[in-house]
Amino acid sequence: MTSENLRDVVRGRVLLPGDSGFAEASGAWTVGVPQPVSAVVEAEDAADVAALVRHARDAGLTIAAQPSGHGASGDVEGVILLRTGRLDGVEVDPAARVARVGAGARWGRVLAETGAHGLAGLAGSSPVVSVGGFVAGGGLSWFSRAHGWAADSVRAFEVVDAGGEQVRVTAESDADLFWALRGGGGDFALITAVELELFPLPLLYGGRLVWPGERTGEVFEAFRQVTAGAPGELSVWVNRVQPPPPAPAIVTMDVTYLGSEEEARDLLAPFEKIGGVLSDNRSIMDVARLGGIADEPVDPSPALPRAELLTGVDDAVLEALTSEPVAPLLNLHVRHLGGALAKADPAGGAGGAVAEPYLLNLLGLRLPGLAEAVPASQEEIVRRLGERVSGRKPYTFLVPSEDAAQAFPAETLTRLREIKKSRDPGQVFRANFPVLG
Ligand SMILES: Cc1cc2nc3c(=O)[nH]c(=O)nc-3n(C[C@H](O)[C@H](O)[C@H](O)COP(=O)(O)OP(=O)(O)OC[C@H]3O[C@@H](n4cnc5c(N)ncnc54)[C@H](O)[C@@H]3O)c2cc1C
């Protein structure tokens, strides 16, 4: 049996190389990451996913789930690409503070539904990333300083296992698989839906302050001061942006605070003192607008990022991050982590504690003329940061050419590999960054 039998197996759309629309259907969100897959299957529902898995198991084929391709690594040669976009149901139970969310649903829609009940899920910066891919990789949320990994807010997974069975996985039903699914990547089962714990949102304050690039030193110094004593309810990110010339460089501070505007402004006092503000859209906001704060592209982009966890922001780090122009990069972005993320949760998933209090993201574009300059600039900045770069990276921030071993401590990786070998011995599933390398 081969991929060509797929139309007899599933009810959803199947596209094979040569079919009209194949190139578009098989493409990644990250433009320029090649996806030489053998077929694309757009599953109709969970039963369709199960039929596909049984077929792949019997035929010795491999499946990679990729709802949106935001985390594409290029490691998909010859596999069946499973699109889960039709598994996008969102049901909120406000009394139980739980949402059952289809694996292919995007965060923007989920937050619109939960926000209507004054509740939030642990979403990240992008409204178009899928919930399934986000929690499979752990998921660093705007609210992770208060509530930890998004994956650890999952109460149950509905999955199709490597035997093609539809199973509900909880801490009680299968502790090992539940642990691996919460942040260990997409290697262990195909998620069809997740049950997410939701958090009450009495007040949410957030938005972006923008200054001219000349204010960079002051903004990063304020970032250091504010983050040194920030409560878990406050999340602050700073971002140096170099738009295409002739637009001038800017520097921004993005914030969310789970509380009142008055309290937030007190905590942000060092930023409030910086003059020359170009724009300020901070306000008490609806959680449905969360994905707009960081102003990230929602359409496919030729992004060429590199992320690193930082052990601190001392003088040498501030100097390394602020003394040179951003170009040829598009932006240089630092998120404050810590809070609940720094604490080991014995009941948590594979993400574990994140000791590093900051996440640096160096973003360039995969464009002609920049193919060498962007990686060289990223490498030079990392070199300047020296031992302040820990070497570990959050799984959801891995990029092509990196691997799962960079996301997990050795003992976590060993446990994930054992679970992979026992739950998917035929390697029916392939994550973007497989734990077996
Ligand atoms: C603009 C932008 C902003 C981002 N912001 C954040 C952020 O704030 N915090 C953060 O943590 N990450 C962030 N990310 C990274 C993003 O969360 C990861 O790339 C994530 O894996 C994307 O999930 P996806 O399903 O949308 O992407 P895809 O590339 O479609 O999927 C990624 C991987 O998830 C696994 N997977 C997906 N669906 C399933 C499933 N149903 N069953 C089993 N495995 C599955 C697969 O291994 C797949 O390869 C951002 C990425 C971008 C491009």
Short mmCIF file of C-alpha atoms and ligand atoms in Angstrom, two decimals:
data_model
loop_
_atom_site.label_atom_id
_atom_site.label_comp_id
_atom_site.label_asym_id
_atom_site.label_seq_id
_atom_site.Cartn_x
_atom_site.Cartn_y
_atom_site.Cartn_z
CA MET A 1 0.00 0.00 0.00
CA THR A 2 1.16 3.55 -0.68
CA SER A 3 -0.06 7.10 -0.32
CA GLU A 4 -2.10 6.57 -3.47
CA ASN A 5 -4.65 4.45 -1.55
CA LEU A 6 -5.42 7.34 0.75
CA ARG A 7 -8.57 8.43 -1.07
CA ASP A 8 -10.10 5.02 -0.24
CA VAL A 9 -9.14 5.42 3.40
CA VAL A 10 -10.22 8.91 4.51
CA ARG A 11 -13.27 11.07 3.83
CA GLY A 12 -11.31 14.35 3.94
CA ARG A 13 -9.50 15.93 0.98
CA VAL A 14 -6.35 14.14 -0.22
CA LEU A 15 -3.77 15.86 -2.41
CA LEU A 16 -0.86 14.09 -4.07
CA PRO A 17 2.20 15.52 -5.86
CA GLY A 18 1.05 16.68 -9.28
CA ASP A 19 -2.49 17.49 -8.13
CA SER A 20 -3.64 21.03 -8.67
CA GLY A 21 -3.30 22.89 -5.36
CA PHE A 22 -0.70 20.46 -3.94
CA ALA A 23 2.05 23.09 -3.62
CA GLU A 24 -0.21 25.47 -1.72
CA ALA A 25 -1.68 22.74 0.50
CA SER A 26 1.73 21.30 1.41
CA GLY A 27 3.46 24.63 2.13
CA ALA A 28 4.64 25.75 5.56
CA TRP A 29 3.62 29.04 7.20
CA THR A 30 7.33 29.80 7.29
CA VAL A 31 7.94 30.57 3.64
CA GLY A 32 11.13 28.99 2.34
CA VAL A 33 11.11 25.90 4.58
CA PRO A 34 10.77 23.06 2.05
CA GLN A 35 8.10 20.40 2.61
CA PRO A 36 8.77 17.46 0.25
CA VAL A 37 5.85 15.37 1.53
CA SER A 38 4.26 12.42 -0.26
CA ALA A 39 0.64 13.49 0.35
CA VAL A 40 -1.52 16.00 2.17
CA VAL A 41 -4.61 14.78 4.05
CA GLU A 42 -7.16 17.24 5.41
CA ALA A 43 -8.91 15.09 8.01
CA GLU A 44 -12.65 15.49 8.28
CA ASP A 45 -12.83 14.51 11.97
CA ALA A 46 -11.17 12.33 14.63
CA ALA A 47 -12.51 9.12 13.02
CA ASP A 48 -10.81 10.14 9.79
CA VAL A 49 -7.54 10.65 11.68
CA ALA A 50 -7.92 7.15 13.19
CA ALA A 51 -8.52 5.61 9.73
CA LEU A 52 -5.43 7.37 8.41
CA VAL A 53 -3.29 6.13 11.30
CA ARG A 54 -4.42 2.51 10.85
CA HIS A 55 -3.60 2.76 7.14
CA ALA A 56 -0.18 4.29 7.81
CA ARG A 57 0.63 1.67 10.46
CA ASP A 58 -0.26 -1.20 8.11
CA ALA A 59 1.53 0.34 5.13
CA GLY A 60 4.67 1.42 7.00
CA LEU A 61 4.01 5.10 6.31
CA THR A 62 4.75 8.08 8.54
CA ILE A 63 2.39 10.94 9.42
CA ALA A 64 3.35 14.49 10.45
CA ALA A 65 0.54 16.61 11.89
CA GLN A 66 0.88 20.21 10.88
CA PRO A 67 -2.20 22.35 11.27
CA SER A 68 -0.57 25.63 10.28
CA GLY A 69 3.15 25.05 9.67
CA HIS A 70 4.21 27.76 12.14
CA GLY A 71 6.77 25.35 13.57
CA ALA A 72 7.87 23.71 10.32
CA SER A 73 11.38 22.23 10.46
CA GLY A 74 11.62 20.80 6.93
CA ASP A 75 12.02 17.28 8.35
CA VAL A 76 9.04 15.83 6.45
CA GLU A 77 10.54 14.11 3.41
CA GLY A 78 8.18 11.42 2.11
CA VAL A 79 5.69 11.68 5.00
CA ILE A 80 1.93 12.19 4.88
CA LEU A 81 1.18 15.72 6.01
CA LEU A 82 -1.95 15.74 8.16
CA ARG A 83 -3.86 19.02 8.26
CA THR A 84 -6.14 19.25 11.30
CA GLY A 85 -7.79 22.58 10.45
CA ARG A 86 -11.27 21.05 10.31
CA LEU A 87 -10.96 19.80 13.89
CA ASP A 88 -11.67 23.31 15.12
CA GLY A 89 -14.63 22.96 17.53
CA VAL A 90 -14.54 25.15 20.66
CA GLU A 91 -16.92 24.39 23.55
CA VAL A 92 -16.63 26.41 26.75
CA ASP A 93 -18.03 25.20 30.08
CA PRO A 94 -17.83 28.41 32.13
CA ALA A 95 -18.99 26.77 35.38
CA ALA A 96 -16.26 24.12 35.24
CA ARG A 97 -13.80 26.68 33.74
CA VAL A 98 -12.85 24.22 31.01
CA ALA A 99 -12.81 24.46 27.21
CA ARG A 100 -12.83 21.47 24.89
CA VAL A 101 -10.91 22.61 21.85
CA GLY A 102 -10.26 20.82 18.57
CA ALA A 103 -6.54 20.33 17.96
CA GLY A 104 -6.60 22.47 14.81
CA ALA A 105 -8.40 25.46 16.37
CA ARG A 106 -6.38 28.67 16.40
CA TRP A 107 -5.82 30.63 19.61
CA GLY A 108 -7.49 33.83 18.37
CA ARG A 109 -10.84 32.07 18.04
CA VAL A 110 -10.45 30.18 21.30
CA LEU A 111 -9.81 33.41 23.23
CA ALA A 112 -12.81 35.09 21.59
CA GLU A 113 -15.00 32.25 22.89
CA THR A 114 -13.51 32.06 26.40
CA GLY A 115 -13.33 35.87 26.74
CA ALA A 116 -17.09 36.06 26.32
CA HIS A 117 -17.28 34.28 29.71
CA GLY A 118 -14.57 36.38 31.38
CA LEU A 119 -12.10 33.51 31.10
CA ALA A 120 -8.73 33.04 29.40
CA GLY A 121 -6.68 30.14 28.09
CA LEU A 122 -2.89 30.31 28.23
CA ALA A 123 -2.28 31.70 24.73
CA GLY A 124 0.97 33.02 23.33
CA SER A 125 1.67 36.04 21.19
CA SER A 126 0.15 34.83 17.91
CA PRO A 127 -3.60 34.45 17.31
CA VAL A 128 -3.06 32.07 14.37
CA VAL A 129 -0.92 29.38 16.02
CA SER A 130 -2.92 26.18 16.65
CA VAL A 131 -3.77 25.05 20.16
CA GLY A 132 -2.64 21.46 19.38
CA GLY A 133 0.84 22.43 18.19
CA PHE A 134 1.26 25.02 20.94
CA VAL A 135 0.52 22.70 23.86
CA ALA A 136 2.38 19.77 22.26
CA GLY A 137 5.52 21.93 22.45
CA GLY A 138 4.78 23.31 25.94
CA GLY A 139 3.59 26.77 24.94
CA LEU A 140 4.96 29.97 26.47
CA SER A 141 1.93 32.14 27.12
CA TRP A 142 1.50 35.81 27.90
CA PHE A 143 0.22 34.45 31.23
CA SER A 144 2.89 31.81 31.88
CA ARG A 145 4.55 33.91 34.58
CA ALA A 146 1.32 33.60 36.54
CA HIS A 147 0.17 30.12 35.48
CA GLY A 148 3.11 28.18 33.97
CA TRP A 149 3.29 26.29 30.68
CA ALA A 150 0.13 26.26 28.56
CA ALA A 151 0.60 22.48 28.31
CA ASP A 152 0.21 22.15 32.06
CA SER A 153 -3.27 23.70 31.80
CA VAL A 154 -4.40 20.68 29.75
CA ARG A 155 -6.70 18.43 31.81
CA ALA A 156 -7.21 15.76 29.13
CA PHE A 157 -6.16 14.97 25.56
CA GLU A 158 -8.28 13.16 23.01
CA VAL A 159 -5.79 11.35 20.78
CA VAL A 160 -5.41 8.67 18.17
CA ASP A 161 -2.62 6.38 19.30
CA ALA A 162 -0.14 4.56 17.07
CA GLY A 163 -2.48 1.56 16.96
CA GLY A 164 -5.19 3.74 15.42
CA GLU A 165 -7.38 3.76 18.55
CA GLN A 166 -9.20 6.89 19.74
CA VAL A 167 -8.27 7.35 23.41
CA ARG A 168 -8.85 9.99 26.11
CA VAL A 169 -5.60 10.53 27.99
CA THR A 170 -5.48 12.00 31.50
CA ALA A 171 -3.08 11.92 34.45
CA GLU A 172 -5.11 9.02 35.84
CA SER A 173 -5.58 7.00 32.64
CA ASP A 174 -1.97 7.05 31.37
CA ALA A 175 0.49 9.12 33.41
CA ASP A 176 3.48 8.60 31.09
CA LEU A 177 1.71 9.52 27.87
CA PHE A 178 -0.05 12.46 29.56
CA TRP A 179 3.32 13.76 30.75
CA ALA A 180 4.92 13.40 27.29
CA LEU A 181 2.01 15.03 25.47
CA ARG A 182 2.33 18.09 27.70
CA GLY A 183 5.38 19.69 26.11
CA GLY A 184 7.38 16.75 24.74
CA GLY A 185 6.54 17.53 21.10
CA GLY A 186 4.17 15.86 18.66
CA ASP A 187 5.85 12.44 18.61
CA PHE A 188 3.65 10.25 20.77
CA ALA A 189 0.07 10.34 19.47
CA LEU A 190 -2.09 12.47 17.20
CA ILE A 191 -4.04 14.94 19.30
CA THR A 192 -7.59 15.46 18.07
CA ALA A 193 -8.85 17.67 20.94
CA VAL A 194 -7.69 19.06 24.26
CA GLU A 195 -9.55 19.99 27.42
CA LEU A 196 -8.01 23.20 28.73
CA GLU A 197 -8.33 24.68 32.17
CA LEU A 198 -9.42 28.33 31.89
CA PHE A 199 -8.45 31.15 34.22
CA PRO A 200 -10.67 33.95 35.53
CA LEU A 201 -9.83 37.40 34.18
CA PRO A 202 -11.20 40.03 36.50
CA LEU A 203 -9.19 42.71 34.65
CA LEU A 204 -6.67 42.51 31.82
CA TYR A 205 -4.48 45.53 31.03
CA GLY A 206 -2.18 45.43 28.03
CA GLY A 207 -0.78 46.99 24.90
CA ARG A 208 2.33 48.49 23.37
CA LEU A 209 4.42 51.60 23.99
CA VAL A 210 6.63 52.78 21.11
CA TRP A 211 9.66 55.10 21.16
CA PRO A 212 12.22 56.12 18.51
CA GLY A 213 15.25 53.83 18.30
CA GLU A 214 17.41 56.45 20.07
CA ARG A 215 15.62 55.57 23.32
CA THR A 216 16.80 51.94 23.19
CA GLY A 217 19.29 52.22 26.07
CA GLU A 218 16.72 53.80 28.41
CA VAL A 219 14.02 51.29 27.46
CA PHE A 220 16.26 48.26 28.05
CA GLU A 221 17.46 49.73 31.37
CA ALA A 222 13.83 50.20 32.44
CA PHE A 223 13.17 46.60 31.36
CA ARG A 224 15.93 45.39 33.65
CA GLN A 225 14.58 47.42 36.60
CA VAL A 226 10.93 46.46 36.13
CA THR A 227 11.56 42.76 35.56
CA ALA A 228 13.88 42.52 38.58
CA GLY A 229 10.88 42.70 40.93
CA ALA A 230 7.84 42.01 38.75
CA PRO A 231 4.97 39.96 40.19
CA GLY A 232 3.73 36.95 38.19
CA GLU A 233 0.71 38.94 36.99
CA LEU A 234 3.00 41.29 35.01
CA SER A 235 4.61 40.23 31.70
CA VAL A 236 6.89 42.68 29.91
CA TRP A 237 8.65 42.22 26.58
CA VAL A 238 10.98 44.69 24.82
CA ASN A 239 11.65 44.75 21.14
CA ARG A 240 14.09 46.64 18.92
CA VAL A 241 12.62 46.88 15.42
CA GLN A 242 14.36 47.90 12.20
CA PRO A 243 11.66 48.20 9.52
CA PRO A 244 12.80 48.26 5.89
CA PRO A 245 14.56 51.59 5.07
CA PRO A 246 13.84 54.47 4.96
CA ALA A 247 11.57 53.84 8.00
CA PRO A 248 13.48 54.67 11.18
CA ALA A 249 14.31 52.17 13.93
CA ILE A 250 11.92 51.96 16.86
CA VAL A 251 11.94 50.31 20.26
CA THR A 252 8.80 48.94 21.91
CA MET A 253 7.60 47.67 25.27
CA ASP A 254 4.72 45.16 25.15
CA VAL A 255 2.88 44.39 28.35
CA THR A 256 0.06 42.43 29.92
CA TYR A 257 -1.02 42.79 33.51
CA LEU A 258 -3.67 40.73 35.26
CA GLY A 259 -5.06 43.64 37.25
CA SER A 260 -5.90 47.32 37.12
CA GLU A 261 -4.33 50.05 34.98
CA GLU A 262 -3.30 51.98 38.09
CA GLU A 263 -1.36 49.01 39.52
CA ALA A 264 0.22 48.32 36.14
CA ARG A 265 1.40 51.90 35.70
CA ASP A 266 2.96 51.83 39.17
CA LEU A 267 4.86 48.66 38.33
CA LEU A 268 5.91 50.13 34.96
CA ALA A 269 7.08 53.47 36.48
CA PRO A 270 10.62 53.33 34.97
CA PHE A 271 9.07 53.09 31.46
CA GLU A 272 6.53 55.84 32.16
CA LYS A 273 9.42 58.28 32.74
CA ILE A 274 10.96 57.78 29.29
CA GLY A 275 10.13 60.68 26.98
CA GLY A 276 9.61 60.82 23.23
CA VAL A 277 6.73 58.28 23.13
CA LEU A 278 5.55 57.78 19.53
CA SER A 279 2.43 55.77 20.39
CA ASP A 280 0.79 54.09 23.36
CA ASN A 281 -2.24 51.81 22.89
CA ARG A 282 -2.26 50.32 26.40
CA SER A 283 -5.68 49.99 27.98
CA ILE A 284 -7.94 47.64 29.88
CA MET A 285 -8.66 45.11 27.15
CA ASP A 286 -10.70 42.12 26.08
CA VAL A 287 -8.61 38.94 26.01
CA ALA A 288 -9.72 38.42 22.39
CA ARG A 289 -7.31 41.27 21.51
CA LEU A 290 -4.34 39.53 23.16
CA GLY A 291 -2.93 38.27 19.86
CA GLY A 292 -2.69 41.83 18.53
CA ILE A 293 -0.36 43.24 21.20
CA ALA A 294 2.91 42.04 19.68
CA ASP A 295 1.78 42.96 16.15
CA GLU A 296 3.20 39.76 14.60
CA PRO A 297 2.44 38.74 11.02
CA VAL A 298 -0.56 36.45 10.64
CA ASP A 299 0.02 35.60 6.98
CA PRO A 300 2.83 33.27 5.87
CA SER A 301 6.20 34.91 6.34
CA PRO A 302 9.81 34.18 5.30
CA ALA A 303 10.82 34.33 8.96
CA LEU A 304 14.36 33.30 9.88
CA PRO A 305 14.40 33.36 13.70
CA ARG A 306 16.84 32.17 16.34
CA ALA A 307 15.94 31.98 20.01
CA GLU A 308 18.13 31.67 23.09
CA LEU A 309 17.38 31.52 26.79
CA LEU A 310 19.33 34.07 28.85
CA THR A 311 20.47 33.59 32.44
CA GLY A 312 20.16 37.31 33.20
CA VAL A 313 20.34 40.88 31.87
CA ASP A 314 23.44 42.39 33.44
CA ASP A 315 25.41 45.35 32.03
CA ALA A 316 27.26 43.14 29.55
CA VAL A 317 23.99 41.72 28.20
CA LEU A 318 22.42 45.18 27.83
CA GLU A 319 25.55 46.34 26.01
CA ALA A 320 25.47 43.28 23.68
CA LEU A 321 21.79 43.80 22.89
CA THR A 322 21.72 47.56 22.46
CA SER A 323 25.07 48.82 21.20
CA GLU A 324 24.87 47.78 17.52
CA PRO A 325 22.20 48.45 14.87
CA VAL A 326 19.49 45.78 14.54
CA ALA A 327 19.97 45.39 10.76
CA PRO A 328 20.35 43.03 8.97
CA LEU A 329 17.85 41.57 11.46
CA LEU A 330 14.26 42.81 11.52
CA ASN A 331 13.98 42.70 15.28
CA LEU A 332 15.64 41.78 18.51
CA HIS A 333 13.10 40.76 21.09
CA VAL A 334 13.45 39.90 24.80
CA ARG A 335 10.65 38.34 26.87
CA HIS A 336 10.62 38.17 30.63
CA LEU A 337 9.98 34.58 31.81
CA GLY A 338 10.39 33.42 35.42
CA GLY A 339 7.49 33.46 37.86
CA ALA A 340 5.52 30.21 37.76
CA LEU A 341 7.71 28.96 34.89
CA ALA A 342 10.76 28.88 37.15
CA LYS A 343 9.16 26.54 39.68
CA ALA A 344 9.27 22.79 39.18
CA ASP A 345 5.71 21.43 39.20
CA PRO A 346 5.77 17.75 40.25
CA ALA A 347 2.38 17.28 38.55
CA GLY A 348 3.53 19.11 35.39
CA GLY A 349 4.46 17.83 31.94
CA ALA A 350 7.70 17.42 30.01
CA GLY A 351 8.43 21.17 29.84
CA GLY A 352 9.70 21.19 33.44
CA ALA A 353 11.00 24.26 35.20
CA VAL A 354 12.61 27.03 33.15
CA ALA A 355 15.47 28.39 35.23
CA GLU A 356 16.39 31.09 32.74
CA PRO A 357 14.46 34.32 33.37
CA TYR A 358 14.64 35.74 29.82
CA LEU A 359 14.03 34.59 26.26
CA LEU A 360 15.83 36.32 23.39
CA ASN A 361 14.49 36.06 19.85
CA LEU A 362 16.58 37.32 16.94
CA LEU A 363 14.40 37.57 13.86
CA GLY A 364 15.56 38.13 10.31
CA LEU A 365 13.95 37.42 6.97
CA ARG A 366 14.79 34.58 4.61
CA LEU A 367 15.19 36.92 1.62
CA PRO A 368 17.62 37.00 -1.31
CA GLY A 369 20.70 38.90 -0.23
CA LEU A 370 20.17 38.19 3.48
CA ALA A 371 20.66 34.40 3.48
CA GLU A 372 24.15 34.69 4.94
CA ALA A 373 23.96 38.06 6.69
CA VAL A 374 21.05 37.12 9.00
CA PRO A 375 22.56 33.92 10.47
CA ALA A 376 25.94 35.66 10.75
CA SER A 377 24.40 38.54 12.70
CA GLN A 378 22.49 36.13 14.98
CA GLU A 379 25.70 34.20 15.63
CA GLU A 380 27.64 37.39 16.40
CA ILE A 381 25.05 38.57 18.94
CA VAL A 382 25.07 35.14 20.63
CA ARG A 383 28.88 35.25 20.70
CA ARG A 384 28.76 38.68 22.38
CA LEU A 385 26.36 37.35 25.02
CA GLY A 386 28.83 34.59 25.92
CA GLU A 387 27.95 32.58 29.01
CA ARG A 388 24.67 34.48 29.56
CA VAL A 389 23.24 32.20 26.82
CA SER A 390 22.31 28.94 28.52
CA GLY A 391 22.17 26.83 25.33
CA ARG A 392 18.73 25.43 26.11
CA LYS A 393 15.75 26.60 24.02
CA PRO A 394 12.00 26.22 24.54
CA TYR A 395 10.74 23.46 22.23
CA THR A 396 8.28 25.81 20.46
CA PHE A 397 11.16 28.16 19.62
CA LEU A 398 13.37 25.53 17.95
CA VAL A 399 14.13 26.33 14.30
CA PRO A 400 15.22 24.22 11.29
CA SER A 401 18.66 22.65 11.89
CA GLU A 402 18.10 22.57 15.68
CA ASP A 403 16.83 19.50 17.51
CA ALA A 404 14.83 18.30 20.50
CA ALA A 405 17.99 17.62 22.51
CA GLN A 406 18.41 21.41 22.81
CA ALA A 407 15.01 21.76 24.47
CA PHE A 408 15.22 19.20 27.27
CA PRO A 409 17.57 18.19 30.07
CA ALA A 410 19.15 14.77 29.47
CA GLU A 411 16.87 12.87 31.88
CA THR A 412 13.74 14.37 30.30
CA LEU A 413 14.94 13.46 26.82
CA THR A 414 15.71 9.90 27.94
CA ARG A 415 12.19 9.48 29.38
CA LEU A 416 10.61 10.96 26.22
CA ARG A 417 12.63 8.56 24.05
CA GLU A 418 11.52 5.56 26.12
CA ILE A 419 7.89 6.62 25.84
CA LYS A 420 8.27 7.16 22.09
CA LYS A 421 9.77 3.68 21.62
CA SER A 422 7.05 1.99 23.64
CA ARG A 423 4.04 3.95 22.31
CA ASP A 424 5.05 4.30 18.67
CA PRO A 425 7.52 1.46 17.93
CA GLY A 426 6.80 1.64 14.20
CA GLN A 427 7.41 5.40 14.15
CA VAL A 428 4.07 6.18 12.57
CA PHE A 429 4.29 9.75 13.93
CA ARG A 430 6.96 12.34 13.16
CA ALA A 431 7.17 15.56 15.17
CA ASN A 432 8.80 18.63 13.66
CA PHE A 433 11.71 18.04 16.06
CA PRO A 434 11.64 14.28 16.78
CA VAL A 435 12.85 13.17 20.20
CA LEU A 436 14.74 10.26 18.63
CA GLY A 437 16.71 12.78 16.49
C1 LIG B 1 4.44 34.48 14.79
C2 LIG B 1 4.69 33.39 15.78
C3 LIG B 1 4.50 33.62 17.15
C4 LIG B 1 4.72 32.62 18.09
N1 LIG B 1 4.55 32.88 19.42
C5 LIG B 1 4.77 31.89 20.33
C6 LIG B 1 4.59 32.12 21.72
O1 LIG B 1 4.19 33.19 22.15
N2 LIG B 1 4.84 31.10 22.56
C7 LIG B 1 5.25 29.87 22.12
O2 LIG B 1 5.46 28.97 22.93
N3 LIG B 1 5.44 29.63 20.81
C8 LIG B 1 5.23 30.62 19.93
N4 LIG B 1 5.42 30.37 18.60
C9 LIG B 1 5.87 29.06 18.18
C10 LIG B 1 4.66 28.13 17.96
O3 LIG B 1 3.92 28.00 19.14
C11 LIG B 1 5.17 26.78 17.55
O4 LIG B 1 5.81 26.86 16.31
C12 LIG B 1 4.03 25.76 17.52
O5 LIG B 1 4.58 24.46 17.38
C13 LIG B 1 3.12 26.05 16.36
O6 LIG B 1 2.08 25.17 16.36
P1 LIG B 1 1.19 25.03 15.05
O7 LIG B 1 0.34 23.84 15.25
O8 LIG B 1 0.51 26.31 14.78
O9 LIG B 1 2.29 24.79 13.94
P2 LIG B 1 2.62 23.50 13.08
O10 LIG B 1 3.95 23.79 12.44
O11 LIG B 1 1.49 23.23 12.18
O12 LIG B 1 2.79 22.32 14.13
C14 LIG B 1 3.95 22.28 14.95
C15 LIG B 1 4.14 20.87 15.48
O13 LIG B 1 3.19 20.61 16.49
C16 LIG B 1 2.89 19.21 16.51
N5 LIG B 1 1.46 19.07 16.35
C17 LIG B 1 0.62 19.98 15.80
N6 LIG B 1 -0.64 19.49 15.83
C18 LIG B 1 -0.57 18.27 16.38
C19 LIG B 1 -1.54 17.27 16.67
N7 LIG B 1 -2.81 17.45 16.39
N8 LIG B 1 -1.12 16.13 17.24
C20 LIG B 1 0.18 15.93 17.54
N9 LIG B 1 1.14 16.84 17.27
C21 LIG B 1 0.76 17.99 16.72
C22 LIG B 1 3.60 18.57 15.33
O14 LIG B 1 4.80 17.94 15.78
C23 LIG B 1 3.93 19.78 14.45
O15 LIG B 1 5.08 19.59 13.66
C24 LIG B 1 5.19 31.35 17.65
C25 LIG B 1 5.41 31.11 16.29
C26 LIG B 1 5.18 32.11 15.37
C27 LIG B 1 5.44 31.83 13.92
#
